[in-house]
Amino acid sequence: MAVYERSYKGYEGDLTPNWARFLVLPRTTFRLVFASKMFLVFLIASLLVPLVMASWVYLSHNLQIVEKAFGIQMDSFAQVNAEVFLAFMGIQIMPMGFILVLMVAPQLVSADLANNALPLYLARPFNRTDYILGKMSVLLILLSAVTWIPHGLVFLLQSYFSGWQWFADNIRIGIGIFVFSWVWILTSALVALALSTLFRNKRVIRLSLFAVYIILSGFGGFLYGALKIPFGLNLSLVITQQRVAEGLFGTQAEIPDVSLLSAWVTIIVFCALSVYILFRKIRAYEEVK
Amino acid sequence: MSAVIELEKLGVRLAGRQILSDLSVTISGRSIGLLGPNGAGKTTLLHTLLGFHNASAGTARVFGKDIGTEAKALREMTGYMPENESFIAGISAVKFVRLMAELSGIPPWAALERAHEALYYVGLGEARYRNLETYSLGMKQRVKLAQAIVHAPKLIVLDEPTNGLDPPARLRMIRLIREIRESGKVHLILSSHLLRDVEECCDEVLVLKKGRIAAYCNLEEEHRANKRFIELEARGGSDKMAEALGDRGIEWAKSGRDRIKLILPNTLRIHDLFRIANERGIQIRRLDHKRDSLQDIFMKAMEGEPVGGL
């Protein structure tokens, strides 16, 4: 089908492997996402949190810089421990990571549904799982870049300054950063994508995400506080994720009434429900009853 | 020629309703027309062949591959142009077609090259860097065709490709489809409710009615057979002409005053009729082949339902 010939021509070249084809979607989507200057500014801003944490780690091992700069005598800087890592992770995830999800997720699936693009994808050697994986990997890559990768590097920086013994003693922090980041990334990505399939309008999707994370937390708090319903707090993804993080980092639970097991169950239920919605809604054509 | 589509008692139920029932046919033509009134099940059949819907009964094979168990392999060799407006928002035509080629497994560099070529081929070369949202309906139809052919499929499924097009755009689309067909490298399935589109582009026709096969025929053969069906107007003795035809073993019937319908045997040609008339001193004033064969086939299949209702 050469341009100059303008005739129909076959293709005899090699094909890419089946498993790698879902990666075409994030590449195309990233072009659209990074076209927004606002998104770019916010992405850079969200990397400031691990940068501040890294500075904290550096200064705690180089006290003379602080003493020289401020002309004061400092016997010790705040200790870098699991609580400090968890606090910084908390800020990174809520609000920074959550705002990134709000910015990116609404356009992932809803635009394809609104423009009837799913038959085009699914008429190719590309099934629903590939499509969901491709769209999800946009969030997985993006959120990894602002969570476990920078915070993991900060953990390694702290280990570098404190030595092998500190690394061995606090390996749970490193594992906690990695596992908790992935728990949060997967939950957020699945919930956001599921909501993106339910509504066509970006603003409505953002509002629904806000409702699931914030309003549902408030409602759960009301059930727990006012009506004394013990599992009320389990409606809150924010609280259950925090409880899971505390369990992984081995820190004291701020709200002990939410058991670690019930927190995990809540997250699994949210993820399962999202997967169900995704597979129900991602179809080439909807069956009209 | 080996079978392109084999249906064996295929049935499809959607949302509790039986849409297709008991479809059994083997189709081997290069370009297959799918005809039927609205709601006959044309689009459902196409969607089932593409693996969008599961068969509730029977089996279907495309190029010998089962649509249920080998759907992915099948889609690798299939290009699909959907009926409705379908596009990806926020990207140019060339990026869109490239994306579609890559999803079919073409490596990025080759996909880009083929995207340019496909867009030139469908006549969108100059507009290929424009965002799809800015395209007119005719351009969107052509870009859908470009994405359907970009990965050089063995089978192209076209669902109402001339939908909503003005006459020049329709002609351009038909010309493109015929060109693709005549390249000889690809099989086509064209679903339409426009008899003319199917007649111009297809060799074989499958007519559906209420989810069942109402007719299946080879248009080429029909055309050839129709060439043997002749109606003539003989001035100066149609009875004498009829008698002369009968003497030569030709089947005939009077169809009006001075008009005779006849089936020309393979041993005779048109000019033999003029010779016979001349011998008897009869003038042949008019001579027609049978026309509108597809319309006849369709009308017969619909058992008298009005074509205007299509």
Coordinates of C-alpha atoms in Angstrom, one line a residue:
Chain A
M1 CA 0.0 0.0 0.0
A2 CA 2.8 2.4 -0.8
V3 CA 1.8 6.1 -0.9
Y4 CA 2.9 6.5 -4.4
E5 CA 1.2 3.4 -5.6
R6 CA -2.1 4.0 -3.8
S7 CA -3.0 0.4 -4.0
Y8 CA -4.0 -2.2 -1.4
K9 CA -0.9 -4.1 -0.1
G10 CA -0.6 -6.9 2.3
Y11 CA 1.8 -7.1 5.3
E12 CA 4.4 -9.8 5.6
G13 CA 6.6 -8.5 8.4
D14 CA 7.0 -9.7 12.0
L15 CA 4.3 -9.1 14.6
T16 CA 4.8 -8.0 18.1
P17 CA 4.2 -10.6 20.9
N18 CA 0.7 -10.8 22.1
W19 CA 1.6 -10.2 25.8
A20 CA 3.2 -6.8 25.0
R21 CA 0.4 -5.2 23.0
F22 CA -1.4 -3.7 26.1
L23 CA 1.7 -1.5 26.5
V24 CA 0.6 0.4 23.4
L25 CA -2.2 2.0 25.4
P26 CA -0.2 3.7 28.1
R27 CA 2.2 5.1 25.5
T28 CA -0.6 6.7 23.6
T29 CA -2.4 7.9 26.8
F30 CA 0.7 9.4 28.3
R31 CA 1.0 11.7 25.3
L32 CA -2.4 13.0 26.0
V33 CA -1.9 13.2 29.8
F34 CA 1.5 15.0 29.5
A35 CA 0.0 17.5 27.0
S36 CA -1.7 19.2 30.1
K37 CA 0.7 21.8 31.7
M38 CA -1.4 21.7 34.9
F39 CA -0.8 18.0 35.2
L40 CA 2.9 18.4 34.6
V41 CA 3.2 21.1 37.3
F42 CA 1.3 19.0 39.8
L43 CA 3.4 15.9 39.0
I44 CA 6.6 17.8 39.7
A45 CA 5.0 19.3 42.9
S46 CA 4.1 15.8 44.1
L47 CA 7.7 14.8 43.9
L48 CA 8.6 17.5 46.4
V49 CA 7.3 15.3 49.2
P50 CA 10.0 12.6 48.8
L51 CA 12.5 15.4 48.1
V52 CA 11.7 17.0 51.5
M53 CA 11.9 13.5 53.1
A54 CA 15.3 13.0 51.4
S55 CA 16.5 16.4 52.7
W56 CA 15.3 15.4 56.2
V57 CA 17.3 12.1 55.9
Y58 CA 20.4 14.0 54.6
L59 CA 20.3 16.7 57.3
S60 CA 19.7 14.2 60.1
H61 CA 23.1 12.7 59.1
N62 CA 24.8 16.1 58.5
L63 CA 23.9 18.1 61.5
Q64 CA 26.8 20.5 61.1
I65 CA 25.1 22.0 58.0
V66 CA 22.0 23.0 60.1
E67 CA 24.2 24.2 62.9
K68 CA 26.2 26.3 60.6
A69 CA 23.2 27.7 58.7
F70 CA 21.2 28.7 61.7
G71 CA 24.1 29.3 64.1
I72 CA 22.6 27.0 66.7
Q73 CA 23.8 23.9 68.5
M74 CA 21.9 20.8 67.7
D75 CA 22.6 17.6 69.6
S76 CA 20.3 15.5 67.4
F77 CA 17.9 15.9 64.6
A78 CA 14.6 14.1 64.5
Q79 CA 15.1 10.4 64.3
V80 CA 14.2 8.7 60.9
N81 CA 12.0 5.8 61.7
A82 CA 8.9 4.0 60.5
E83 CA 6.6 6.7 61.9
V84 CA 8.4 9.4 59.8
F85 CA 8.3 7.3 56.6
L86 CA 4.6 6.5 57.2
A87 CA 3.9 10.2 57.8
F88 CA 5.6 11.2 54.5
M89 CA 3.9 8.4 52.6
G90 CA 0.6 9.5 54.0
I91 CA 1.1 13.1 52.7
Q92 CA 2.3 11.6 49.4
I93 CA -0.8 9.5 49.0
M94 CA -3.5 11.8 50.4
P95 CA -3.7 14.4 49.0
M96 CA -0.9 14.4 46.3
G97 CA -1.5 10.9 44.8
F98 CA -5.2 11.2 45.1
I99 CA -5.2 14.5 43.2
L100 CA -3.1 12.8 40.4
V101 CA -5.7 10.1 40.2
L102 CA -8.5 12.7 40.0
M103 CA -6.6 14.4 37.1
V104 CA -5.8 11.3 35.0
A105 CA -8.3 8.6 35.7
P106 CA -11.6 10.2 34.4
Q107 CA -10.3 10.4 30.8
L108 CA -9.1 6.9 30.6
V109 CA -12.1 4.8 29.8
S110 CA -15.1 7.3 29.7
A111 CA -13.8 8.9 26.5
D112 CA -13.6 5.6 24.7
L113 CA -17.1 4.7 25.9
A114 CA -18.5 8.1 24.9
N115 CA -16.9 7.8 21.4
N116 CA -17.9 4.2 20.9
A117 CA -14.2 3.2 20.6
L118 CA -14.4 -0.1 22.3
P119 CA -15.5 -2.1 19.2
L120 CA -12.4 -0.8 17.5
Y121 CA -10.1 -2.1 20.3
L122 CA -11.9 -5.4 20.9
A123 CA -12.2 -6.3 17.2
R124 CA -8.4 -6.7 17.2
P125 CA -6.4 -9.5 18.9
F126 CA -6.8 -7.5 22.1
N127 CA -9.3 -8.7 24.7
R128 CA -11.0 -6.9 27.7
T129 CA -8.2 -8.0 30.1
D130 CA -5.6 -6.4 27.7
Y131 CA -7.7 -3.2 27.5
I132 CA -8.2 -2.9 31.3
L133 CA -4.5 -3.8 31.9
G134 CA -3.4 -1.2 29.3
K135 CA -5.6 1.6 30.7
M136 CA -4.7 0.6 34.3
S137 CA -1.0 0.6 33.6
V138 CA -1.2 4.4 32.9
L139 CA -2.1 4.8 36.6
L140 CA 0.2 2.1 37.8
I141 CA 3.3 3.7 36.1
L142 CA 2.3 7.2 37.1
L143 CA 1.5 6.4 40.7
S144 CA 4.6 4.2 41.0
A145 CA 6.7 7.2 39.9
V146 CA 5.4 9.2 42.9
T147 CA 5.1 6.6 45.6
W148 CA 7.3 3.5 46.0
I149 CA 10.1 4.5 43.6
P150 CA 11.0 7.9 45.3
H151 CA 10.2 6.7 48.8
G152 CA 12.1 3.5 48.2
L153 CA 15.1 5.6 47.1
V154 CA 14.8 7.7 50.3
F155 CA 14.8 4.4 52.3
L156 CA 18.0 3.4 50.5
L157 CA 19.5 6.8 51.1
Q158 CA 18.8 6.4 54.8
S159 CA 20.3 2.9 54.7
Y160 CA 23.4 4.3 53.0
F161 CA 23.9 6.9 55.8
S162 CA 23.0 4.6 58.7
G163 CA 24.7 1.5 57.5
W164 CA 24.0 -2.1 56.8
Q165 CA 22.8 -2.8 60.4
W166 CA 20.0 -0.1 60.1
F167 CA 18.9 -1.6 56.8
A168 CA 18.7 -5.1 58.2
D169 CA 16.9 -3.9 61.3
N170 CA 14.4 -1.7 59.4
I171 CA 13.8 -3.8 56.3
R172 CA 10.1 -3.9 57.3
I173 CA 10.0 -0.2 56.4
G174 CA 11.3 -0.9 52.9
I175 CA 8.8 -3.8 52.4
G176 CA 6.1 -1.6 53.9
I177 CA 6.8 1.2 51.4
F178 CA 6.7 -1.2 48.5
V179 CA 3.7 -3.3 49.5
F180 CA 1.6 -0.5 50.8
S181 CA 2.3 1.6 47.7
W182 CA 1.1 -1.2 45.5
V183 CA -2.0 -1.8 47.7
W184 CA -2.9 1.8 47.4
I185 CA -2.0 2.1 43.7
L186 CA -4.1 -1.0 42.7
T187 CA -7.1 0.0 44.8
S188 CA -7.1 3.6 43.5
A189 CA -6.6 2.5 39.9
L190 CA -9.3 -0.1 40.0
V191 CA -11.8 2.1 41.8
A192 CA -11.0 5.0 39.5
L193 CA -11.3 2.9 36.3
A194 CA -14.5 1.4 37.5
L195 CA -16.0 4.8 38.1
S196 CA -14.7 5.9 34.7
T197 CA -16.8 3.2 33.0
L198 CA -20.0 4.2 34.9
F199 CA -20.1 7.8 33.8
R200 CA -19.3 9.7 30.6
N201 CA -18.6 13.1 32.0
K202 CA -15.2 13.8 33.5
R203 CA -16.6 16.1 36.2
V204 CA -19.1 13.5 37.3
I205 CA -16.3 10.9 37.5
R206 CA -14.2 13.3 39.7
L207 CA -17.1 13.9 41.9
S208 CA -17.9 10.2 42.2
L209 CA -14.2 9.5 43.1
F210 CA -14.4 12.3 45.7
A211 CA -17.6 10.7 47.0
V212 CA -16.1 7.2 47.3
Y213 CA -13.0 8.4 49.1
I214 CA -14.1 11.4 51.1
I215 CA -17.9 11.4 51.5
L216 CA -18.1 7.7 52.2
S217 CA -15.4 8.2 54.8
G218 CA -17.5 10.9 56.4
F219 CA -20.6 8.7 56.3
G220 CA -18.6 5.8 57.8
G221 CA -17.4 8.1 60.6
F222 CA -21.0 9.1 61.2
L223 CA -22.1 5.5 61.4
Y224 CA -19.3 4.7 63.8
G225 CA -19.4 7.8 65.9
A226 CA -23.1 8.7 66.1
L227 CA -24.8 5.4 65.6
K228 CA -22.1 3.2 67.2
I229 CA -22.1 0.8 64.3
P230 CA -18.7 -1.0 64.7
F231 CA -18.0 -1.6 61.0
G232 CA -18.9 2.0 60.0
L233 CA -15.3 3.0 59.6
N234 CA -14.8 0.1 57.2
L235 CA -16.8 2.1 54.6
S236 CA -13.8 4.5 54.5
L237 CA -11.1 3.6 52.0
V238 CA -8.9 6.3 53.6
I239 CA -9.1 4.8 57.1
T240 CA -8.8 1.2 56.0
Q241 CA -5.8 2.0 53.8
Q242 CA -4.2 3.8 56.7
R243 CA -4.8 0.8 59.0
V244 CA -3.2 -1.5 56.4
A245 CA -0.2 0.8 56.2
E246 CA 0.2 0.8 60.0
G247 CA 0.1 -2.9 59.9
L248 CA 2.7 -3.1 57.2
F249 CA 5.0 -0.5 58.8
G250 CA 4.5 -2.0 62.3
T251 CA 3.5 1.3 63.8
Q252 CA 0.8 1.9 66.5
A253 CA -2.8 2.0 65.1
E254 CA -4.4 5.4 65.3
I255 CA -7.9 4.0 65.2
P256 CA -7.6 0.6 66.9
D257 CA -11.3 -0.1 66.5
V258 CA -10.6 -1.0 62.8
S259 CA -9.0 -4.4 62.9
L260 CA -6.2 -5.2 60.4
L261 CA -8.1 -8.1 59.0
S262 CA -11.3 -6.1 58.4
A263 CA -9.2 -3.4 56.8
W264 CA -7.7 -5.9 54.3
V265 CA -11.2 -7.4 53.7
T266 CA -12.6 -3.9 52.9
I267 CA -9.9 -3.2 50.4
I268 CA -10.3 -6.6 48.8
V269 CA -14.1 -6.0 48.6
F270 CA -13.6 -2.6 46.9
C271 CA -11.1 -4.1 44.4
A272 CA -13.4 -7.1 43.6
L273 CA -16.4 -4.8 43.1
S274 CA -14.3 -2.6 40.8
V275 CA -13.1 -5.6 38.8
Y276 CA -16.7 -6.8 38.5
I277 CA -17.9 -3.4 37.2
L278 CA -15.0 -3.2 34.8
F279 CA -15.7 -6.6 33.2
R280 CA -19.4 -5.9 33.1
K281 CA -19.0 -2.5 31.4
I282 CA -16.0 -3.1 29.1
R283 CA -17.7 -4.7 26.2
A284 CA -17.7 -4.1 22.5
Y285 CA -21.4 -3.6 22.6
E286 CA -23.8 -3.4 25.4
E287 CA -26.8 -5.8 25.4
V288 CA -29.9 -3.7 25.5
K289 CA -32.7 -5.4 27.5
Chain B
M1 CA -12.1 -22.0 -3.2
S2 CA -12.0 -22.9 0.5
A3 CA -14.8 -21.8 2.8
V4 CA -14.5 -18.3 4.3
I5 CA -17.5 -18.7 6.7
E6 CA -19.1 -21.9 7.9
L7 CA -22.1 -21.7 10.1
E8 CA -23.6 -24.8 11.5
K9 CA -27.0 -24.4 13.3
L10 CA -25.7 -21.2 14.8
G11 CA -28.0 -19.5 17.3
V12 CA -27.4 -16.4 19.3
R13 CA -29.5 -15.2 22.3
L14 CA -29.0 -11.7 23.6
A15 CA -30.7 -10.3 26.7
G16 CA -33.0 -13.3 26.8
R17 CA -34.2 -12.8 23.2
Q18 CA -33.4 -15.2 20.3
I19 CA -31.7 -13.0 17.7
L20 CA -30.3 -15.6 15.4
S21 CA -31.6 -19.2 15.0
D22 CA -30.4 -22.2 13.1
L23 CA -28.1 -20.5 10.6
S24 CA -26.4 -23.1 8.5
V25 CA -24.4 -22.1 5.4
T26 CA -20.9 -22.4 3.9
I27 CA -19.8 -19.2 2.2
S28 CA -16.7 -19.2 0.0
G29 CA -17.0 -16.0 -2.1
R30 CA -14.5 -13.2 -2.2
S31 CA -17.0 -10.6 -1.2
I32 CA -20.1 -11.5 0.6
G33 CA -23.1 -9.2 1.0
L34 CA -25.3 -9.5 4.1
L35 CA -28.8 -8.2 3.4
G36 CA -31.9 -7.9 5.4
P37 CA -34.4 -5.5 6.8
N38 CA -33.7 -3.7 10.1
G39 CA -33.6 -6.2 13.0
A40 CA -33.0 -9.2 10.7
G41 CA -29.8 -10.0 12.7
K42 CA -27.1 -8.7 10.2
T43 CA -25.1 -6.8 12.8
T44 CA -25.6 -9.5 15.4
L45 CA -24.2 -12.1 13.0
L46 CA -21.1 -9.9 12.3
H47 CA -20.6 -9.3 16.0
T48 CA -20.8 -13.0 16.6
L49 CA -18.2 -13.7 13.9
L50 CA -16.0 -11.1 15.5
G51 CA -16.4 -12.8 18.9
F52 CA -18.4 -9.9 20.5
H53 CA -21.3 -12.3 21.3
N54 CA -21.2 -15.9 22.3
A55 CA -23.1 -18.5 20.3
S56 CA -26.0 -20.0 22.3
A57 CA -26.2 -22.9 19.9
G58 CA -24.2 -24.4 17.0
T59 CA -20.8 -23.4 15.7
A60 CA -19.3 -20.8 13.4
R61 CA -15.9 -21.0 11.7
V62 CA -14.1 -18.3 9.8
F63 CA -11.2 -19.5 7.7
G64 CA -11.6 -22.8 9.5
K65 CA -11.1 -21.1 12.9
D66 CA -13.7 -21.6 15.6
I67 CA -15.1 -18.2 16.7
G68 CA -15.4 -19.4 20.3
T69 CA -12.0 -21.0 20.9
E70 CA -9.8 -19.2 18.4
A71 CA -11.2 -15.7 18.6
K72 CA -7.8 -14.0 19.1
A73 CA -6.2 -15.7 16.2
L74 CA -9.2 -14.9 14.1
R75 CA -9.2 -11.2 15.0
E76 CA -5.5 -11.0 13.9
M77 CA -6.7 -11.7 10.4
T78 CA -9.8 -9.5 10.5
G79 CA -10.4 -5.8 10.0
Y80 CA -13.7 -4.3 11.2
M81 CA -15.4 -1.1 10.2
P82 CA -18.2 -0.5 12.7
E83 CA -21.6 0.9 11.7
N84 CA -21.7 3.7 14.3
E85 CA -19.4 6.6 14.6
S86 CA -16.3 5.2 16.5
F87 CA -13.1 7.0 17.2
I88 CA -10.6 7.9 19.9
A89 CA -10.8 11.4 21.1
G90 CA -8.0 13.9 21.2
I91 CA -5.7 12.3 18.6
S92 CA -5.0 12.9 14.9
A93 CA -6.1 10.4 12.2
V94 CA -2.5 9.2 11.7
K95 CA -2.0 8.5 15.4
F96 CA -5.4 6.8 15.6
V97 CA -4.7 4.5 12.6
R98 CA -1.1 3.8 13.9
L99 CA -2.5 2.8 17.3
M100 CA -5.0 0.4 15.7
A101 CA -2.2 -1.1 13.6
E102 CA 0.0 -1.6 16.7
L103 CA -2.9 -3.2 18.6
S104 CA -3.0 -5.7 15.7
G105 CA 0.6 -6.5 16.3
I106 CA 2.4 -4.4 13.7
P107 CA 5.7 -3.0 15.2
P108 CA 5.6 0.8 15.8
W109 CA 7.8 1.9 12.9
A110 CA 5.9 -0.2 10.4
A111 CA 2.6 0.8 11.9
L112 CA 3.4 4.5 11.4
E113 CA 4.4 3.9 7.8
R114 CA 1.2 1.8 7.1
A115 CA -1.0 4.4 8.9
H116 CA 0.3 7.1 6.4
E117 CA -0.3 4.7 3.5
A118 CA -3.7 3.7 4.6
L119 CA -4.8 7.3 5.0
Y120 CA -3.5 8.2 1.6
Y121 CA -5.2 5.1 0.2
V122 CA -8.6 6.2 1.5
G123 CA -8.0 9.8 0.3
L124 CA -7.3 11.4 3.6
G125 CA -3.6 12.0 3.0
E126 CA -3.9 15.8 3.3
A127 CA -6.1 15.7 6.4
R128 CA -4.2 13.0 8.3
Y129 CA -2.7 15.3 11.0
R130 CA -6.1 16.8 11.9
N131 CA -7.8 15.7 15.0
L132 CA -10.6 13.1 14.4
E133 CA -13.2 15.3 16.2
T134 CA -12.8 17.9 13.3
Y135 CA -13.6 15.3 10.6
S136 CA -16.9 15.3 8.7
L137 CA -19.1 12.2 8.6
G138 CA -17.7 11.1 5.3
M139 CA -14.1 11.5 6.5
K140 CA -14.9 9.6 9.7
Q141 CA -16.3 6.7 7.5
R142 CA -13.0 6.7 5.5
V143 CA -10.8 6.8 8.6
K144 CA -12.8 3.8 9.9
L145 CA -12.0 2.0 6.6
A146 CA -8.3 3.0 7.0
Q147 CA -8.1 1.5 10.5
A148 CA -9.8 -1.7 9.2
I149 CA -7.3 -2.2 6.4
V150 CA -4.1 -0.9 8.0
H151 CA -2.9 -4.3 9.3
A152 CA -3.6 -6.0 6.0
P153 CA -6.3 -8.4 7.2
K154 CA -7.5 -11.4 5.3
L155 CA -11.1 -10.6 6.0
I156 CA -12.6 -7.1 6.2
V157 CA -16.0 -6.8 7.9
L158 CA -17.8 -3.6 6.8
D159 CA -21.0 -2.8 8.6
E160 CA -23.1 -0.3 6.7
P161 CA -20.1 1.5 5.2
T162 CA -22.1 4.0 3.3
N163 CA -24.3 5.0 6.2
G164 CA -25.1 8.7 6.2
L165 CA -22.9 9.5 3.2
D166 CA -23.9 12.0 0.5
P167 CA -23.9 10.6 -3.1
P168 CA -20.3 11.6 -4.1
A169 CA -19.0 10.3 -0.8
R170 CA -21.0 7.1 -1.2
L171 CA -19.5 6.6 -4.7
R172 CA -16.0 7.2 -3.4
M173 CA -16.6 4.6 -0.6
I174 CA -18.0 2.0 -3.1
R175 CA -15.1 2.6 -5.4
L176 CA -12.6 2.0 -2.5
I177 CA -14.4 -1.2 -1.5
R178 CA -14.4 -2.5 -5.1
E179 CA -10.7 -1.6 -5.4
I180 CA -9.9 -3.6 -2.2
R181 CA -12.0 -6.5 -3.5
E182 CA -10.3 -6.4 -6.9
S183 CA -6.8 -6.5 -5.3
G184 CA -7.6 -10.2 -4.7
K185 CA -5.8 -10.2 -1.4
V186 CA -8.7 -9.9 0.9
H187 CA -12.2 -11.3 1.5
L188 CA -15.0 -8.8 2.3
I189 CA -18.2 -9.1 4.3
L190 CA -20.4 -6.1 3.6
S191 CA -23.6 -5.7 5.6
S192 CA -26.1 -3.2 4.2
H193 CA -29.7 -2.5 3.8
L194 CA -28.9 -0.8 0.5
L195 CA -29.3 -3.4 -2.3
R196 CA -27.3 -1.2 -4.7
D197 CA -24.2 -1.2 -2.4
V198 CA -24.3 -5.0 -2.1
E199 CA -24.9 -5.4 -5.9
E200 CA -22.0 -3.2 -6.7
C201 CA -19.5 -4.7 -4.3
C202 CA -20.4 -8.4 -3.7
D203 CA -20.2 -11.7 -5.5
E204 CA -22.4 -13.6 -3.0
V205 CA -25.4 -12.6 -1.0
L206 CA -26.8 -13.9 2.2
V207 CA -30.3 -12.6 3.0
L208 CA -31.4 -12.7 6.6
K209 CA -35.0 -12.4 7.8
K210 CA -36.0 -12.5 11.5
G211 CA -32.7 -14.1 12.4
R212 CA -32.9 -16.9 9.9
I213 CA -31.4 -17.3 6.5
A214 CA -33.9 -16.4 3.9
A215 CA -31.7 -16.7 0.8
Y216 CA -28.1 -17.3 -0.2
C217 CA -26.9 -17.0 -3.7
N218 CA -24.0 -16.3 -5.9
L219 CA -24.6 -13.0 -7.7
E220 CA -22.3 -13.8 -10.5
E221 CA -24.2 -17.0 -11.3
E222 CA -27.5 -15.1 -11.0
H223 CA -26.2 -12.5 -13.4
R224 CA -25.1 -15.1 -15.8
A225 CA -28.4 -17.0 -15.5
N226 CA -30.3 -13.7 -15.9
K227 CA -28.5 -13.1 -19.2
R228 CA -30.3 -16.1 -20.5
F229 CA -33.7 -14.7 -19.5
I230 CA -34.8 -12.4 -22.3
E231 CA -37.9 -10.4 -23.0
L232 CA -38.5 -9.3 -26.6
E233 CA -41.1 -7.3 -28.4
A234 CA -41.8 -8.7 -31.9
R235 CA -43.7 -6.5 -34.3
G236 CA -45.5 -8.2 -37.1
G237 CA -46.4 -11.6 -35.7
S238 CA -45.4 -12.5 -32.1
D239 CA -47.3 -15.8 -32.6
K240 CA -45.1 -16.6 -35.6
M241 CA -42.0 -15.7 -33.5
A242 CA -43.2 -17.9 -30.6
E243 CA -43.8 -20.8 -32.9
A244 CA -40.3 -20.4 -34.4
L245 CA -38.8 -20.4 -30.9
G246 CA -40.8 -23.4 -30.0
D247 CA -39.5 -25.2 -33.1
R248 CA -35.9 -24.7 -31.9
G249 CA -36.8 -26.1 -28.4
I250 CA -36.6 -22.7 -26.7
E251 CA -38.8 -22.3 -23.6
W252 CA -41.1 -19.2 -24.0
A253 CA -44.1 -17.5 -22.6
K254 CA -46.2 -14.6 -23.8
S255 CA -45.9 -11.6 -21.4
G256 CA -48.3 -9.2 -23.2
R257 CA -49.3 -8.1 -26.6
D258 CA -46.3 -8.7 -28.9
R259 CA -44.1 -9.5 -26.0
I260 CA -42.4 -12.8 -25.4
K261 CA -40.3 -14.0 -22.5
L262 CA -37.8 -16.7 -23.2
I263 CA -34.9 -18.6 -21.8
L264 CA -32.1 -18.6 -24.3
P265 CA -30.4 -22.1 -24.5
N266 CA -26.6 -22.2 -24.2
T267 CA -26.3 -23.3 -27.8
L268 CA -27.9 -20.1 -29.1
R269 CA -26.7 -16.4 -28.9
I270 CA -28.7 -13.2 -29.1
H271 CA -28.0 -12.6 -32.8
D272 CA -29.6 -16.0 -33.5
L273 CA -32.9 -14.5 -32.3
F274 CA -32.5 -11.7 -34.9
R275 CA -31.8 -14.3 -37.6
I276 CA -34.9 -16.3 -36.6
A277 CA -37.0 -13.1 -36.7
N278 CA -35.5 -12.1 -40.1
E279 CA -36.3 -15.5 -41.6
R280 CA -40.0 -15.1 -40.6
G281 CA -40.2 -11.4 -41.6
I282 CA -40.6 -10.2 -38.0
Q283 CA -39.1 -7.1 -36.5
I284 CA -37.6 -7.3 -33.1
R285 CA -38.3 -3.8 -31.7
R286 CA -37.0 -4.3 -28.2
L287 CA -34.9 -6.9 -26.4
D288 CA -34.1 -6.9 -22.7
H289 CA -32.2 -9.0 -20.3
K290 CA -33.8 -9.6 -16.9
R291 CA -32.9 -6.8 -14.6
D292 CA -32.9 -6.1 -10.8
S293 CA -31.9 -9.6 -10.0
L294 CA -30.9 -8.8 -6.4
Q295 CA -34.1 -7.0 -5.8
D296 CA -36.0 -10.0 -7.1
I297 CA -33.9 -12.3 -4.9
F298 CA -34.5 -10.0 -2.0
M299 CA -38.2 -9.7 -2.6
K300 CA -38.6 -13.4 -3.0
A301 CA -36.7 -13.9 0.3
M302 CA -38.9 -11.4 2.1
E303 CA -42.0 -13.1 0.6
G304 CA -43.6 -9.9 -0.6
E305 CA -42.5 -7.5 2.1
P306 CA -42.1 -4.0 0.7
V307 CA -38.6 -3.0 -0.2
G308 CA -39.3 0.5 0.9
G309 CA -39.5 -0.8 4.5
L310 CA -35.8 -1.6 4.4

